[in-house]
Every structure is written in structure tokens, then in C-alpha cells.
XYZ file of N, CA and C in Angstrom:
432
model
N 100.446 84.311 106.317
C 99.871 84.108 104.993
C 100.651 84.982 104.007
N 101.441 84.361 103.158
C 102.257 85.065 102.175
C 101.487 85.184 100.864
N 101.250 86.414 100.418
C 100.486 86.642 99.192
C 101.334 87.471 98.240
N 101.330 87.067 96.978
C 102.103 87.784 95.967
C 101.249 88.874 95.318
N 101.922 89.775 94.631
C 101.231 90.830 93.901
C 100.349 90.227 92.795
N 100.797 89.135 92.210
C 100.013 88.469 91.166
C 98.712 87.904 91.738
N 98.786 87.313 92.921
C 97.574 86.797 93.568
C 96.625 87.937 93.934
N 97.185 89.027 94.422
C 96.398 90.215 94.767
C 95.679 90.744 93.524
N 96.396 90.836 92.420
C 95.809 91.323 91.168
C 94.716 90.380 90.683
N 94.974 89.083 90.726
C 93.969 88.102 90.281
C 92.715 88.178 91.148
N 92.892 88.327 92.442
C 91.736 88.427 93.342
C 90.978 89.729 93.115
N 91.695 90.803 92.844
C 91.043 92.081 92.543
C 90.172 91.943 91.304
N 90.714 91.348 90.270
C 89.947 91.168 89.023
C 88.731 90.265 89.240
N 88.917 89.197 89.980
C 87.801 88.276 90.238
C 86.683 88.978 91.002
N 87.044 89.802 91.978
C 86.033 90.515 92.766
C 85.349 91.610 91.950
N 86.092 92.273 91.076
C 85.470 93.276 90.199
C 84.449 92.602 89.295
N 84.818 91.482 88.701
C 83.869 90.746 87.849
C 82.637 90.333 88.639
N 82.830 89.872 89.860
C 81.703 89.464 90.695
C 80.824 90.659 91.058
N 81.435 91.809 91.317
C 80.671 93.005 91.698
C 79.712 93.448 90.595
N 80.019 93.099 89.357
C 79.154 93.461 88.229
C 78.293 92.293 87.749
N 78.253 91.212 88.509
C 77.582 89.991 88.045
C 76.071 89.995 88.195
N 75.534 90.865 89.037
C 74.091 90.873 89.251
C 73.611 89.788 90.203
N 74.517 89.091 90.848
C 74.149 88.040 91.801
C 74.067 88.619 93.212
N 73.572 87.814 94.142
C 73.496 88.279 95.531
C 74.888 88.497 96.120
N 75.881 87.824 95.591
C 77.250 87.985 96.080
C 77.919 89.248 95.538
N 77.325 89.879 94.539
C 77.908 91.085 93.937
C 78.072 92.193 94.968
N 77.070 92.348 95.814
C 77.115 93.376 96.866
C 78.319 93.153 97.783
N 78.574 91.911 98.135
C 79.697 91.599 99.015
C 81.019 91.935 98.337
N 81.152 91.549 97.082
C 82.384 91.854 96.345
C 82.607 93.360 96.281
N 81.544 94.108 96.018
C 81.655 95.569 95.954
C 82.077 96.143 97.302
N 81.521 95.623 98.387
C 81.890 96.108 99.724
C 83.361 95.833 100.031
N 83.839 94.657 99.673
C 85.241 94.305 99.915
C 86.144 95.272 99.149
N 85.858 95.437 97.861
C 86.680 96.300 97.013
C 86.656 97.754 97.472
N 85.457 98.269 97.683
C 85.326 99.691 98.003
C 85.830 100.029 99.402
N 85.724 99.087 100.342
C 86.257 99.361 101.681
C 87.783 99.425 101.657
N 88.411 98.704 100.730
C 89.866 98.794 100.578
C 90.265 100.054 99.815
N 89.385 100.529 98.966
C 89.619 101.745 98.171
C 89.480 102.993 99.038
N 88.437 103.016 99.886
C 88.199 104.166 100.767
C 87.404 103.688 101.976
N 88.113 103.302 103.007
C 87.497 102.726 104.197
C 86.655 103.682 105.019
N 86.845 104.978 104.837
C 86.011 105.950 105.546
C 84.606 106.010 104.954
N 84.502 105.811 103.653
C 83.222 105.923 102.950
C 82.512 104.582 102.762
N 83.274 103.492 102.816
C 82.730 102.160 102.534
C 83.171 101.197 103.609
N 82.236 100.422 104.123
C 82.596 99.443 105.136
C 81.967 98.097 104.811
N 82.760 97.083 104.966
C 82.340 95.715 104.693
C 81.541 95.162 105.864
N 80.377 94.629 105.565
C 79.611 93.873 106.553
C 80.172 92.452 106.515
N 80.936 92.088 107.520
C 81.629 90.797 107.517
C 80.658 89.631 107.356
N 79.457 89.739 107.890
C 78.471 88.665 107.732
C 78.152 88.395 106.268
N 78.273 89.415 105.417
C 77.983 89.232 103.995
C 78.993 88.326 103.297
N 80.145 88.091 103.911
C 81.106 87.159 103.318
C 80.504 85.765 103.171
N 79.495 85.459 103.971
C 78.839 84.144 103.874
C 78.054 83.990 102.573
N 77.841 85.078 101.840
C 77.153 85.005 100.548
C 78.073 84.538 99.422
N 79.372 84.499 99.698
C 80.343 84.119 98.674
C 80.520 82.610 98.609
N 80.721 82.096 97.397
C 81.084 80.687 97.261
C 82.543 80.541 97.708
N 83.024 79.316 97.819
C 84.361 79.097 98.384
C 85.458 79.759 97.548
N 85.319 79.765 96.235
C 86.318 80.391 95.372
C 86.373 81.903 95.597
N 85.215 82.546 95.631
C 85.193 83.999 95.824
C 85.534 84.388 97.267
N 85.225 83.537 98.220
C 85.650 83.801 99.596
C 87.175 83.792 99.671
N 87.796 82.834 98.997
C 89.261 82.784 98.948
C 89.811 84.065 98.324
N 89.177 84.531 97.235
C 89.624 85.782 96.604
C 89.452 86.968 97.551
N 88.335 87.019 98.259
C 88.085 88.130 99.185
C 89.128 88.149 100.304
N 89.400 86.990 100.877
C 90.376 86.922 101.968
C 91.790 87.222 101.474
N 92.126 86.716 100.288
C 93.425 87.025 99.683
C 93.553 88.528 99.463
N 92.502 89.123 98.920
C 92.473 90.561 98.644
C 92.676 91.371 99.927
N 91.954 91.018 100.980
C 92.040 91.756 102.245
C 93.446 91.649 102.842
N 93.973 90.438 102.901
C 95.315 90.249 103.468
C 96.357 90.980 102.621
N 96.237 90.896 101.304
C 97.199 91.567 100.422
C 97.138 93.080 100.580
N 95.946 93.614 100.702
C 95.805 95.076 100.858
C 96.533 95.541 102.118
N 96.422 94.757 103.172
C 97.049 95.121 104.445
C 98.562 94.881 104.415
N 98.983 93.742 103.906
C 100.403 93.375 104.000
C 101.267 93.962 102.889
N 100.716 94.108 101.693
C 101.516 94.633 100.586
C 101.471 96.154 100.508
N 100.424 96.750 101.064
C 100.334 98.206 101.101
C 100.034 98.877 99.774
N 99.675 98.113 98.776
C 99.357 98.675 97.462
C 97.856 98.868 97.347
N 97.457 100.047 96.900
C 96.032 100.305 96.741
C 95.501 99.512 95.551
N 94.287 98.972 95.666
C 93.783 98.066 94.633
C 93.629 98.703 93.260
N 93.334 99.981 93.197
C 93.161 100.631 91.907
C 94.471 100.730 91.125
N 95.597 100.562 91.812
C 96.903 100.597 91.155
C 97.224 99.287 90.434
N 96.439 98.259 90.672
C 96.735 96.932 90.130
C 96.189 96.699 88.730
N 95.227 97.497 88.325
C 94.558 97.238 87.056
C 94.567 98.484 86.176
N 94.464 98.257 84.886
C 94.409 99.363 83.935
C 93.158 100.203 84.190
N 93.299 101.510 84.140
C 92.200 102.449 84.414
C 91.586 102.194 85.789
N 92.417 101.814 86.734
C 91.938 101.424 88.054
C 91.123 102.476 88.772
N 91.564 103.735 88.720
C 90.784 104.780 89.388
C 89.382 104.866 88.814
N 89.272 104.808 87.488
C 87.953 104.900 86.862
C 87.102 103.674 87.188
N 87.712 102.503 87.196
C 86.979 101.278 87.539
C 86.398 101.392 88.947
N 87.195 101.867 89.882
C 86.714 101.977 91.260
C 85.697 103.103 91.425
N 85.848 104.186 90.680
C 84.834 105.245 90.732
C 83.515 104.764 90.128
N 83.593 103.927 89.090
C 82.376 103.334 88.521
C 81.706 102.407 89.529
N 82.509 101.623 90.240
C 81.961 100.779 91.310
C 81.297 101.650 92.369
N 81.939 102.747 92.719
C 81.416 103.694 93.709
C 80.026 104.150 93.293
N 79.891 104.553 92.031
C 78.590 105.011 91.529
C 77.565 103.882 91.500
N 77.990 102.711 91.073
C 77.070 101.577 90.950
C 76.544 101.095 92.299
N 77.350 101.206 93.328
C 76.984 100.679 94.643
C 76.792 101.785 95.678
N 76.490 102.985 95.234
C 76.390 104.144 96.112
C 75.410 103.949 97.270
N 74.426 103.093 97.091
C 73.462 102.877 98.169
C 74.125 102.313 99.430
N 75.241 101.627 99.280
C 75.919 101.025 100.430
C 77.038 101.902 100.990
N 77.179 103.115 100.463
C 78.094 104.087 101.043
C 77.606 104.379 102.462
N 78.520 104.616 103.391
C 78.123 104.813 104.788
C 77.133 105.963 104.960
N 77.160 106.923 104.071
C 76.234 108.052 104.158
C 74.827 107.707 103.687
N 74.676 106.601 102.975
C 73.374 106.237 102.405
C 72.791 104.946 102.941
N 73.562 104.148 103.646
C 73.117 102.813 104.068
C 71.810 102.833 104.835
N 71.586 103.845 105.611
C 70.394 103.917 106.458
C 69.171 104.395 105.695
N 69.376 104.926 104.501
C 68.257 105.446 103.719
C 67.582 104.310 102.961
N 66.351 104.556 102.549
C 65.656 103.545 101.760
C 65.467 104.047 100.338
N 65.238 103.112 99.448
C 65.018 103.442 98.043
C 63.777 104.313 97.897
N 63.851 105.315 97.055
C 62.720 106.214 96.837
C 61.537 105.427 96.268
N 60.383 105.494 96.925
C 59.222 104.739 96.453
C 58.561 105.352 95.217
N 58.853 106.594 94.935
C 58.229 107.258 93.784
C 58.925 106.919 92.473
N 60.245 106.790 92.500
C 60.992 106.518 91.260
C 61.641 105.134 91.273
N 61.380 104.361 92.323
C 61.940 103.011 92.472
C 63.470 103.013 92.399
N 64.069 104.066 92.938
C 65.520 104.134 93.009
C 66.222 104.570 91.741
N 65.472 105.022 90.745
C 66.113 105.463 89.501
C 66.564 106.911 89.561
N 65.940 107.703 90.439
C 66.244 109.127 90.508
C 65.522 109.943 89.457
N 64.699 109.261 88.646
C 63.972 109.933 87.562
C 62.502 109.561 87.611
N 61.687 110.412 87.052
C 60.261 110.117 86.916
C 59.807 110.617 85.553
N 58.698 110.066 85.073
C 58.175 110.501 83.782
C 57.632 111.913 83.893
N 57.929 112.721 82.892
C 57.488 114.119 82.887
C 55.983 114.242 82.777
N 55.372 113.368 81.982
C 53.927 113.436 81.760
C 53.314 112.090 82.123
N 52.874 111.956 83.352
C 52.324 110.688 83.837
C 51.005 110.316 83.165
N 50.342 111.276 82.533
C 49.051 111.013 81.894
C 49.183 110.510 80.464
N 50.385 110.510 79.911
C 50.596 110.099 78.524
C 51.545 108.901 78.489
N 50.985 107.711 78.236
C 51.793 106.487 78.213
C 52.813 106.467 77.082
N 52.634 107.300 76.082
C 53.549 107.336 74.940
C 54.703 108.317 75.140
N 54.600 109.172 76.131
C 55.649 110.155 76.414
C 56.629 109.548 77.418
N 57.808 109.187 76.950
C 58.815 108.552 77.801
C 59.869 109.545 78.295
N 59.583 110.826 78.164
C 60.486 111.863 78.649
C 60.554 111.797 80.175
N 61.777 111.895 80.698
C 61.941 111.846 82.153
C 62.543 113.145 82.676
N 62.373 113.334 83.961
C 62.964 114.463 84.673
C 63.407 113.961 86.036
N 64.121 114.787 86.756
C 64.584 114.412 88.094
C 63.383 114.201 89.011
N 63.418 113.117 89.761
C 62.343 112.806 90.710
C 62.280 113.897 91.777
N 61.095 114.460 91.971
C 60.956 115.529 92.967
C 60.938 114.986 94.395
N 60.654 113.704 94.547
C 60.612 113.118 95.886
C 62.013 112.949 96.479
N 62.953 112.477 95.667
C 64.313 112.231 96.166
C 65.331 113.220 95.597
N 64.865 114.130 94.752
C 65.732 115.114 94.102
C 66.831 114.440 93.282
N 66.498 113.286 92.696
C 67.423 112.584 91.827
C 68.455 111.730 92.525
N 68.408 111.642 93.851
C 69.420 110.872 94.579
C 69.112 109.379 94.650
N 67.874 108.996 94.378
C 67.403 107.606 94.432
C 67.046 107.134 95.830
N 67.388 107.907 96.876
C 67.172 107.498 98.250
C 66.400 108.559 99.013
N 65.683 108.118 100.028
C 64.969 109.046 100.902
C 65.145 108.602 102.345
N 65.056 109.568 103.234
C 65.007 109.252 104.652
C 63.606 108.744 104.937
N 63.428 107.966 105.972
C 62.099 107.461 106.321
C 61.119 108.613 106.458
N 59.953 108.460 105.872
C 58.881 109.428 106.033
C 59.039 110.705 105.240
N 60.018 110.783 104.330
C 60.215 112.001 103.540
C 59.531 111.830 102.199
N 58.533 112.634 101.964
C 57.824 112.633 100.687
C 57.612 114.065 100.246
N 57.670 114.294 98.949
C 57.469 115.645 98.401
C 56.016 116.041 98.491
């Protein structure tokens, strides 16, 4: 399978757009991108590729083959690539290998924040959630 740098770049852009789309396939696009960016911290669940439509599956497979055969890191293909991938990292942190087993904090609904004054509906001031310490995730059975 011969892939050009232009095809690799186009597939990278398509997957970045999909990762921010808010669809069920966004998670898959993020996993593909981030596992190529840092495979120790991010791993693709291959079964999730079935969530992609045929066009995005083609982009994912092109991206994977290009990353392996061309040897160019994906963040080098786009303007502000390091920042784009770090933003993806932050946006999809729940799927980092260190967090995958954790569940969303039930007290803050994964926001990492809670209202400072729960008795006042007009006070929208927030503070770090004491249950998850602002991380958005908890281990099973961990409550403050």
C-alpha cells in the first residue's frame, strides 16, 4: 500500500475534524490519532474502528499505514501540530491508558468542579470537586 505525504496529511486533518465532531465515531478518531502521537499513553481499541463510516475508515487505515511506512509523526503534518495534539490529549484524557479503567466522578459528572454553595441556586461559583480532586475520574468505590 503506497501512501503519499499528501494523503497522510489529508487523513490526519479528516481524523482531527472527526475527533471534535461530537459523534460516536469521534472517540475512535481520537484513539487513532493519539496512539500514533504517543503509543505508550494511548492505545486504539481496534473494535472501535467499526464505528467509522467507510470514508473515515479509509482515512484511519491510510493514517495508520502512513505513520508506519513514512515515519513522520502526525503533529509534524499540520500547523501548530503539537498544540493540536496536546488539545486532543486534554479533550480525550479519559481514554488515556492511565484513566481507562476509572469511571466518571458521580459527584461532578466528570467536570472536575462543583458548586461552592449548593444551597443557593443563584450562586454559580465553582470550586474543585472534593470527590475526584478535580480529575473528573474516580476509582470504583472512592467517595470523599
